[in-house]
Coordinates of C-alpha atoms in Angstrom, one line a residue:
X1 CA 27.7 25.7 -91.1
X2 CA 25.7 25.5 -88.0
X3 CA 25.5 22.6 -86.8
X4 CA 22.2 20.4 -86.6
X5 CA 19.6 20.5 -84.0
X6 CA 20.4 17.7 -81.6
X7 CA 17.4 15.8 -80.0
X8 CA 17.8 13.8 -77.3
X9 CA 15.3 11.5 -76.3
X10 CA 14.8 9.8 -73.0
X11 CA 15.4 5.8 -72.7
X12 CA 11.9 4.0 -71.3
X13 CA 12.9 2.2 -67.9
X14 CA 12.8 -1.1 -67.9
X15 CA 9.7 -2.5 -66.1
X16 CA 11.7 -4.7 -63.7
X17 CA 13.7 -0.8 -62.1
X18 CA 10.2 1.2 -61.7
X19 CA 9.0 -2.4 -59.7
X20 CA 11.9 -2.1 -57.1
X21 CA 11.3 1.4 -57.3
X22 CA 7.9 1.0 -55.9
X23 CA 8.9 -1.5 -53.4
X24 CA 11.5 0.9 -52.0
X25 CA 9.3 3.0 -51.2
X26 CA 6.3 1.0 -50.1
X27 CA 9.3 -0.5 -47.9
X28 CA 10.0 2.9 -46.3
X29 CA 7.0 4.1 -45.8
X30 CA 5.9 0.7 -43.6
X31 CA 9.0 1.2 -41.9
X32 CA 8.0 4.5 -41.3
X33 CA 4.7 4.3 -39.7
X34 CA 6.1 1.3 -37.6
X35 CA 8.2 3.4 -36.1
X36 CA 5.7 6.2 -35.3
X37 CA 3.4 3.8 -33.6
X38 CA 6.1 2.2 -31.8
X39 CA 7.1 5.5 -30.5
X40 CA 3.4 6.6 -29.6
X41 CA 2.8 3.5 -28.2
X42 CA 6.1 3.9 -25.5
X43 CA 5.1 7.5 -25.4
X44 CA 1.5 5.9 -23.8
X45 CA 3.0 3.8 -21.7
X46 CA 5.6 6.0 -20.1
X47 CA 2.5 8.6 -19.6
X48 CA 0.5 6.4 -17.9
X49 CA 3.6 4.2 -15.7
X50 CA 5.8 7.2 -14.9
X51 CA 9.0 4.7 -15.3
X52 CA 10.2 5.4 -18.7
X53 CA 12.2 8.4 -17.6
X54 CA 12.3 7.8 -13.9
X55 CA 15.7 6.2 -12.8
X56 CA 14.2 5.2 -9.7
X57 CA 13.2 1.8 -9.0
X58 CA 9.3 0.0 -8.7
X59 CA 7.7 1.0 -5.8
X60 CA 6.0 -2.7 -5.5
X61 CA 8.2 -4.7 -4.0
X62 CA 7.2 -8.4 -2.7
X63 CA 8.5 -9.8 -0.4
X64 CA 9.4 -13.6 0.3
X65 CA 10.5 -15.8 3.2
X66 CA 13.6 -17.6 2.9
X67 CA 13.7 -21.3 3.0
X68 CA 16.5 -21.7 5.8
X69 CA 14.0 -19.3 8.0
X70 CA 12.3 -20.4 10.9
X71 CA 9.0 -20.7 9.0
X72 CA 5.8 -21.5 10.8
X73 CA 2.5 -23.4 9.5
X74 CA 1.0 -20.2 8.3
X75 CA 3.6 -18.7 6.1
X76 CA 5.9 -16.4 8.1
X77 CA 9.2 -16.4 8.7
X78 CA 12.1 -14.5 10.1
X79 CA 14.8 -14.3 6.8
X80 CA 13.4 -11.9 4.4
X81 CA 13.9 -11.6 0.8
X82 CA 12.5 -9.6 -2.1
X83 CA 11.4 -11.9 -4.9
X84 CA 13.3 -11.3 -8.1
X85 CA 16.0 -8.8 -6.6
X86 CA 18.7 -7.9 -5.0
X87 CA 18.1 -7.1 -1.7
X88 CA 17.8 -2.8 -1.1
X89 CA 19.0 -0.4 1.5
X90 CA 16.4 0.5 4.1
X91 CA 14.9 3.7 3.1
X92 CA 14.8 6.2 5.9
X93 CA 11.3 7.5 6.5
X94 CA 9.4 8.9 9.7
X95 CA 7.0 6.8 9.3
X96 CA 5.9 4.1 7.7
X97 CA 2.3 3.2 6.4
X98 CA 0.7 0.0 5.3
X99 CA -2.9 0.0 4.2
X100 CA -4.2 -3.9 4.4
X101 CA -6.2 -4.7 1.4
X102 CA -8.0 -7.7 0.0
X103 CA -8.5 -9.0 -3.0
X104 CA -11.6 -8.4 -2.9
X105 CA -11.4 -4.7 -2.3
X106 CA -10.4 -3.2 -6.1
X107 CA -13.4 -0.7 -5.2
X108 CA -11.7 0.1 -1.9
X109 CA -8.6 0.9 -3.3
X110 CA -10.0 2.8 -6.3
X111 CA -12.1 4.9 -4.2
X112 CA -8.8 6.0 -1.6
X113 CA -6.8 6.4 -5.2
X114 CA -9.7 9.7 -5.8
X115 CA -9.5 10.9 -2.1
X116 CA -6.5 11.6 0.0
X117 CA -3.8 8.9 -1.3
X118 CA -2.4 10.2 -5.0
X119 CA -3.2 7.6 -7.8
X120 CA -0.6 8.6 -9.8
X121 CA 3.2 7.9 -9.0
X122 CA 4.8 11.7 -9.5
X123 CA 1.6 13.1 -6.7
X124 CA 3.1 10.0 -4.4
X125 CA 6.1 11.4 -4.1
X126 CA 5.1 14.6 -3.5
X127 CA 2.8 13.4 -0.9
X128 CA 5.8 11.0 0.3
X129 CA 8.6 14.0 0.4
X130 CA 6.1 16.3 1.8
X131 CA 4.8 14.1 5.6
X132 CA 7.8 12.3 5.6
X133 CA 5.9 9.0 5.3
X134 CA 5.4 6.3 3.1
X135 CA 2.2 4.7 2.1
X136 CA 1.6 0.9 0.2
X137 CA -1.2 -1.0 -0.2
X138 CA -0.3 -4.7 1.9
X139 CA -2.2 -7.6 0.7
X140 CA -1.0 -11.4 0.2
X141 CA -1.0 -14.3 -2.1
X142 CA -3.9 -16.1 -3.7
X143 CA -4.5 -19.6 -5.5
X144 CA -7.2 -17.8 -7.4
X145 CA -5.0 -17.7 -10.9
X146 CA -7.8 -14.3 -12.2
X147 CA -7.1 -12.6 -9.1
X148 CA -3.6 -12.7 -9.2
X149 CA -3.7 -11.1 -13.0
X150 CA -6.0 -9.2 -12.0
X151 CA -3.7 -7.4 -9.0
X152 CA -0.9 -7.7 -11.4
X153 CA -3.0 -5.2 -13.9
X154 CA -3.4 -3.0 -10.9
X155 CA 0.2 -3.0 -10.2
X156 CA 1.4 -2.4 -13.7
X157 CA -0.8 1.1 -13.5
X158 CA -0.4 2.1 -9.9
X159 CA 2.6 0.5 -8.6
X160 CA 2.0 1.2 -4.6
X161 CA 1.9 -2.4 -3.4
X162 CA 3.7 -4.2 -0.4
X163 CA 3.1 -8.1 -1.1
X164 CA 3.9 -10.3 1.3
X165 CA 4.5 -14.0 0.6
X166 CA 1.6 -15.2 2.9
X167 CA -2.0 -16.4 2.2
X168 CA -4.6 -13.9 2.1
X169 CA -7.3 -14.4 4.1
X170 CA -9.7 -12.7 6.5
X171 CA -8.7 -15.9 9.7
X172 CA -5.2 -15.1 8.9
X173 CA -4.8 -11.4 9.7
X174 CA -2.9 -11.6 13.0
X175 CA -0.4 -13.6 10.8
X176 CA -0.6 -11.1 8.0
X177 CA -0.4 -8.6 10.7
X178 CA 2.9 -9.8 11.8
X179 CA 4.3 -10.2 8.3
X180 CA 3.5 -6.9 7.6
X181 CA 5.6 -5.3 10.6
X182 CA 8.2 -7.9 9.7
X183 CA 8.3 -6.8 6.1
X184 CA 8.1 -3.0 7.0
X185 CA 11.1 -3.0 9.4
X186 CA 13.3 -4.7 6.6
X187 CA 13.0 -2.6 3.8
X188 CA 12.1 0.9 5.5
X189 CA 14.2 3.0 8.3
X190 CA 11.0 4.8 10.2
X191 CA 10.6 6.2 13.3
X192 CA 6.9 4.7 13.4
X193 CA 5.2 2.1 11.4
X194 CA 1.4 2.1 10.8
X195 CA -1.2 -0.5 10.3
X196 CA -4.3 1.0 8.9
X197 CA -7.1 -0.5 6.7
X198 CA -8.4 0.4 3.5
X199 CA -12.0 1.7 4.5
X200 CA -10.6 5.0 6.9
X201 CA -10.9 8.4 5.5
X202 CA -7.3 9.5 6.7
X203 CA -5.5 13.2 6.7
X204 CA -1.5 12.1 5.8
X205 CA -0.7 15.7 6.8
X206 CA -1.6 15.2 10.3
X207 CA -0.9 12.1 10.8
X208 CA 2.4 13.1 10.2
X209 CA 2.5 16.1 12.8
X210 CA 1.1 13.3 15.4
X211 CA 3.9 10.9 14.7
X212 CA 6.6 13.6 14.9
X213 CA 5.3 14.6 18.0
X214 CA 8.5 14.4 20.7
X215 CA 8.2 11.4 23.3
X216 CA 10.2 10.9 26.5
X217 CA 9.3 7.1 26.1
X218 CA 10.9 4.9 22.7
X219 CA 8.5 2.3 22.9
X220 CA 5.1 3.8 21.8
X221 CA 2.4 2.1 21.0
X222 CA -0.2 4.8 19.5
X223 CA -3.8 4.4 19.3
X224 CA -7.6 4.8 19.6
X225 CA -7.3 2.7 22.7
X226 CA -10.5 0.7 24.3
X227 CA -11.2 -1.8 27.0
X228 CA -13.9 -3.8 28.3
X229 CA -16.5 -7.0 27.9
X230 CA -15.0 -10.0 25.6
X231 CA -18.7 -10.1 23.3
X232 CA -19.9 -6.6 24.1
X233 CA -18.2 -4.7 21.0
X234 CA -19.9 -1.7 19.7
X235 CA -20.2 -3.0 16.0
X236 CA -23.0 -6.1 16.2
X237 CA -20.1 -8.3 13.9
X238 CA -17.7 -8.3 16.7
X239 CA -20.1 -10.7 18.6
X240 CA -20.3 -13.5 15.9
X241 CA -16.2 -13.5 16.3
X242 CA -15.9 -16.3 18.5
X243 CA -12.4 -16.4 20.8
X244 CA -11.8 -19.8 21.3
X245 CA -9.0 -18.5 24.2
X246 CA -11.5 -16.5 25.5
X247 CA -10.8 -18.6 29.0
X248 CA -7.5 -16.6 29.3
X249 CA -8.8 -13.6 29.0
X250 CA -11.0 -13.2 32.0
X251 CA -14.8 -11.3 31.4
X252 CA -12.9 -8.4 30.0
X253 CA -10.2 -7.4 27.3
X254 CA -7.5 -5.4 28.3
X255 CA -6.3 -2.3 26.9
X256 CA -5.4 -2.2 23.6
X257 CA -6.1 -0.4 20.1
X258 CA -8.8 -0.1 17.8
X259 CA -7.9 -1.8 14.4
X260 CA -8.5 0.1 11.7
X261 CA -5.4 2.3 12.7
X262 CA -2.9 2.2 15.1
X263 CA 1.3 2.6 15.3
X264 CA 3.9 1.2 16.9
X265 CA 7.2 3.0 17.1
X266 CA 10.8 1.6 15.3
X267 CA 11.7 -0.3 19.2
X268 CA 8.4 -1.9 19.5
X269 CA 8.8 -3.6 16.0
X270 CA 12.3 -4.3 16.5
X271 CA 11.5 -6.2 19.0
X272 CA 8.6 -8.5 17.4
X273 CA 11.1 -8.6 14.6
X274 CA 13.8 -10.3 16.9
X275 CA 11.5 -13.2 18.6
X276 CA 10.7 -16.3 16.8
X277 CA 7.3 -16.7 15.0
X278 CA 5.9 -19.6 16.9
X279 CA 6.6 -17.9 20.4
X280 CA 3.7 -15.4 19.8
X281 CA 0.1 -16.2 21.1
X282 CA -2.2 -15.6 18.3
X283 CA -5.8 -14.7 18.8
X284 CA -9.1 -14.2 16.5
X285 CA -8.8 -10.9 16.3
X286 CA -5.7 -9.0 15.0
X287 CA -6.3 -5.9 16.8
X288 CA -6.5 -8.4 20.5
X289 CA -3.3 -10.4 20.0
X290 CA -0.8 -7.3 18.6
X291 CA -2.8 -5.4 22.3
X292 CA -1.8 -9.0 24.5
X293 CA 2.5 -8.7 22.4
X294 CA 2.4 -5.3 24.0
X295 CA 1.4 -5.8 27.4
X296 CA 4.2 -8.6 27.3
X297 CA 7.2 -5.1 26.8
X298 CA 7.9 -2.0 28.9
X299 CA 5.5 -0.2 26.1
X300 CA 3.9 3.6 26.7
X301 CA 0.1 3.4 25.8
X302 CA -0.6 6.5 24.4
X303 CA -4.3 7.6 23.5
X304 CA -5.7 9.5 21.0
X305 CA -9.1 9.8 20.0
X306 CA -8.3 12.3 16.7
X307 CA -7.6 8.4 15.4
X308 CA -11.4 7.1 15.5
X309 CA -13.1 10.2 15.1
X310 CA -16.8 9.5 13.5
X311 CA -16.8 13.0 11.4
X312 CA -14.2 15.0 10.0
X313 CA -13.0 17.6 12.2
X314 CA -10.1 20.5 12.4
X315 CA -8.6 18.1 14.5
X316 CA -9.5 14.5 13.1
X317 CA -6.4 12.3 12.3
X318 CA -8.7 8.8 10.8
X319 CA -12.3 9.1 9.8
X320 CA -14.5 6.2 10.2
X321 CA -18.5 5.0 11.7
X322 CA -17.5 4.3 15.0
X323 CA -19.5 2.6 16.6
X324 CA -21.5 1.2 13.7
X325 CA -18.9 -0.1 11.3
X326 CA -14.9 -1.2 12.2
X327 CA -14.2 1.5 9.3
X328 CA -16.4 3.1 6.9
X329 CA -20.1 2.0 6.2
X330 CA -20.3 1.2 2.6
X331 CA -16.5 2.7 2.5
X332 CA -16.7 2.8 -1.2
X333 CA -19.0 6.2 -1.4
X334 CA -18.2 6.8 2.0
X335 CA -14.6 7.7 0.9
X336 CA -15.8 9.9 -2.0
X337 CA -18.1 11.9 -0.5
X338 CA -15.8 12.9 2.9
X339 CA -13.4 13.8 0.4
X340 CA -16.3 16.4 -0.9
X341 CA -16.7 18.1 2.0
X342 CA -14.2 20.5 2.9
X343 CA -14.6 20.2 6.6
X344 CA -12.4 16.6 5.7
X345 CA -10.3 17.3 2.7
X346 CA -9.8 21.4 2.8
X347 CA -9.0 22.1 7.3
X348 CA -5.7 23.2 7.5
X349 CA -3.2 20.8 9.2
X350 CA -3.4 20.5 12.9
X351 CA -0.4 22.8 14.9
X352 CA 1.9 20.6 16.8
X353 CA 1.5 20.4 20.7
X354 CA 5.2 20.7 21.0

């Protein structure tokens, strides 16, 4: 006989198994989108750092004085160290550039950052492999505890800071002037080391043909070089700077460099590097005292006027108002619209006299 139809019917789950079962895969699912946003989130970060997948180390570095140095009233001393890490190898550059900066000069900065000096770290580099030279922003410390966030927000995004462990402030610049030359001999091998400020419209490109120019003399100490009457300056500020050593310096300064960019070669700094702080004579104006250090060594003044040109020309090294302004008028739109002319940002680079 056949056998009977068989029937099989399905057992109802208990109501405790389809709970867990939803959990499970609630569970998942959170664990899921977590992970996605995590991964997004890095994938931001990375994007707008460049260090995520970059071996190579911050570009900020500060830098500290050690307490065994010879350290005088106003912050500098000779032993350097870099806060937080092991001290590096001196990368080898030609040169060498350090743009001073304020804290209050975020617009400054911002402005450069759209003009000639990349904002971004990979167009550094290029910038930096292609003149040979390296460029950081140089400002100091503050008590101000909103500035100092502040700068470290801008340093998180940028990172193309030199800090130096000394206070920032406008009557301390010959001492912030020496730091920086102290700092910039310790952690970079140049040929030439550059102060220039933050409100110049400058041409990397041929600034690097200038300093790889070839020199009989290895002390060089390059500049838009001026002389003459201690209060007649061409800017009306300069005569509200009072010198209170104005009674060594005669009627007239000497010969010496415009501030807002100048360079002294690797023997010049090594030099400043090796004498102790509180045997310099420091004066009101940064730009005087590094001019009265020089006339004290066996230094070649060399002169160059593509360094305080007053429009951009196929020549034109530093852009700035001379004689109005010791930099840029208003540098903050100043910068921006130089850069929109192609006469400053578009002139081929400069042939080499040699």
């Amino acid at each position: 006989m056949p056998s009977s139809p068989k029937f099989f019917h399905s057992r109802l789950s208990q109501p405790s198994n389809s709970r867990r079962s939803t959990v499970l895969i609630l569970s998942c699912l959170l664990i899921g989108i977590s992970g996605f946003i995590f991964g997004l989130t890095s994938f931001l970060t990375c994007s707008r750092t460049y260090r995520c997948f970059n071996n190579s180390p911050p570009r900020t570095v500060r830098v500290v004085w050690g307490t065994n140095s010879n350290k005088n009233d106003n912050g500098v001393g000779n032993a350097l160290l870099l806060d937080g890490e092991e001290r590096r190898e001196r990368q080898k550059v030609m040169g060498f550039v350090g743009i001073q900066t304020g804290f209050g000069s975020t617009g400054r900065r911002q402005s450069l950052r759209k003009t000639w000096m990349p904002s971004d770290r990979q167009g550094l580099q290029r910038l930096e492999e292609s003149t040979g030279l390296a460029f950081r922003f140089v400002i100091g410390r503050t008590n101000d505890k909103s500035k100092t966030a502040e700068l470290k927000r801008e340093i998180a995004e940028y990172d193309d800071f030199l800090l130096l462990d000394i206070e920032e402030q406008y009557s301390q610049l010959p001492y912030k002037t020496l730091a920086f030359f102290k700092a910039a001999y310790a952690l970079f091998d140049s040929e030439f080391y550059v102060k220039a400020d933050d409100d110049i419209y400058l041409r990397p490109d041929r600034l690097s043909t200038l300093l790889a120019k070839e020199r009989a003399h290895s002390q060089t100490y390059l500049g838009c070089l001026k002389k003459g009457p201690q209060c007649c300056c061409s800017w009306s500020c300069c005569c509200e700077k009072y010198e209170p050593l104005s009674y060594l310096l005669g009627t007239e300064y000497f010969l010496h460099a415009y501030g807002p960019i100048y360079a002294l070669s690797a023997d010049v700094v090594a030099s400043l590097v090796a004498l102790r702080d509180n045997s310099f004579r420091m004066f009101s104006n940064e730009d005087v005292t590094i001019g009265a250090w020089i006339l004290a060594m066996n230094v070649n003044h060399e002169d160059n006027r593509a360094l305080c040109s007053p429009e951009c020309t196929p020549s034109s090294i530093a852009v700035w108002d001379i004689p109005k302004c010791s930099g840029l008028c208003n540098p903050e739109a100043r910068l921006l619209e130089l850069h929109q002319q192609e006469s400053c940002s578009k002139n081929p680079t400069m042939e080499s006299d040699d």
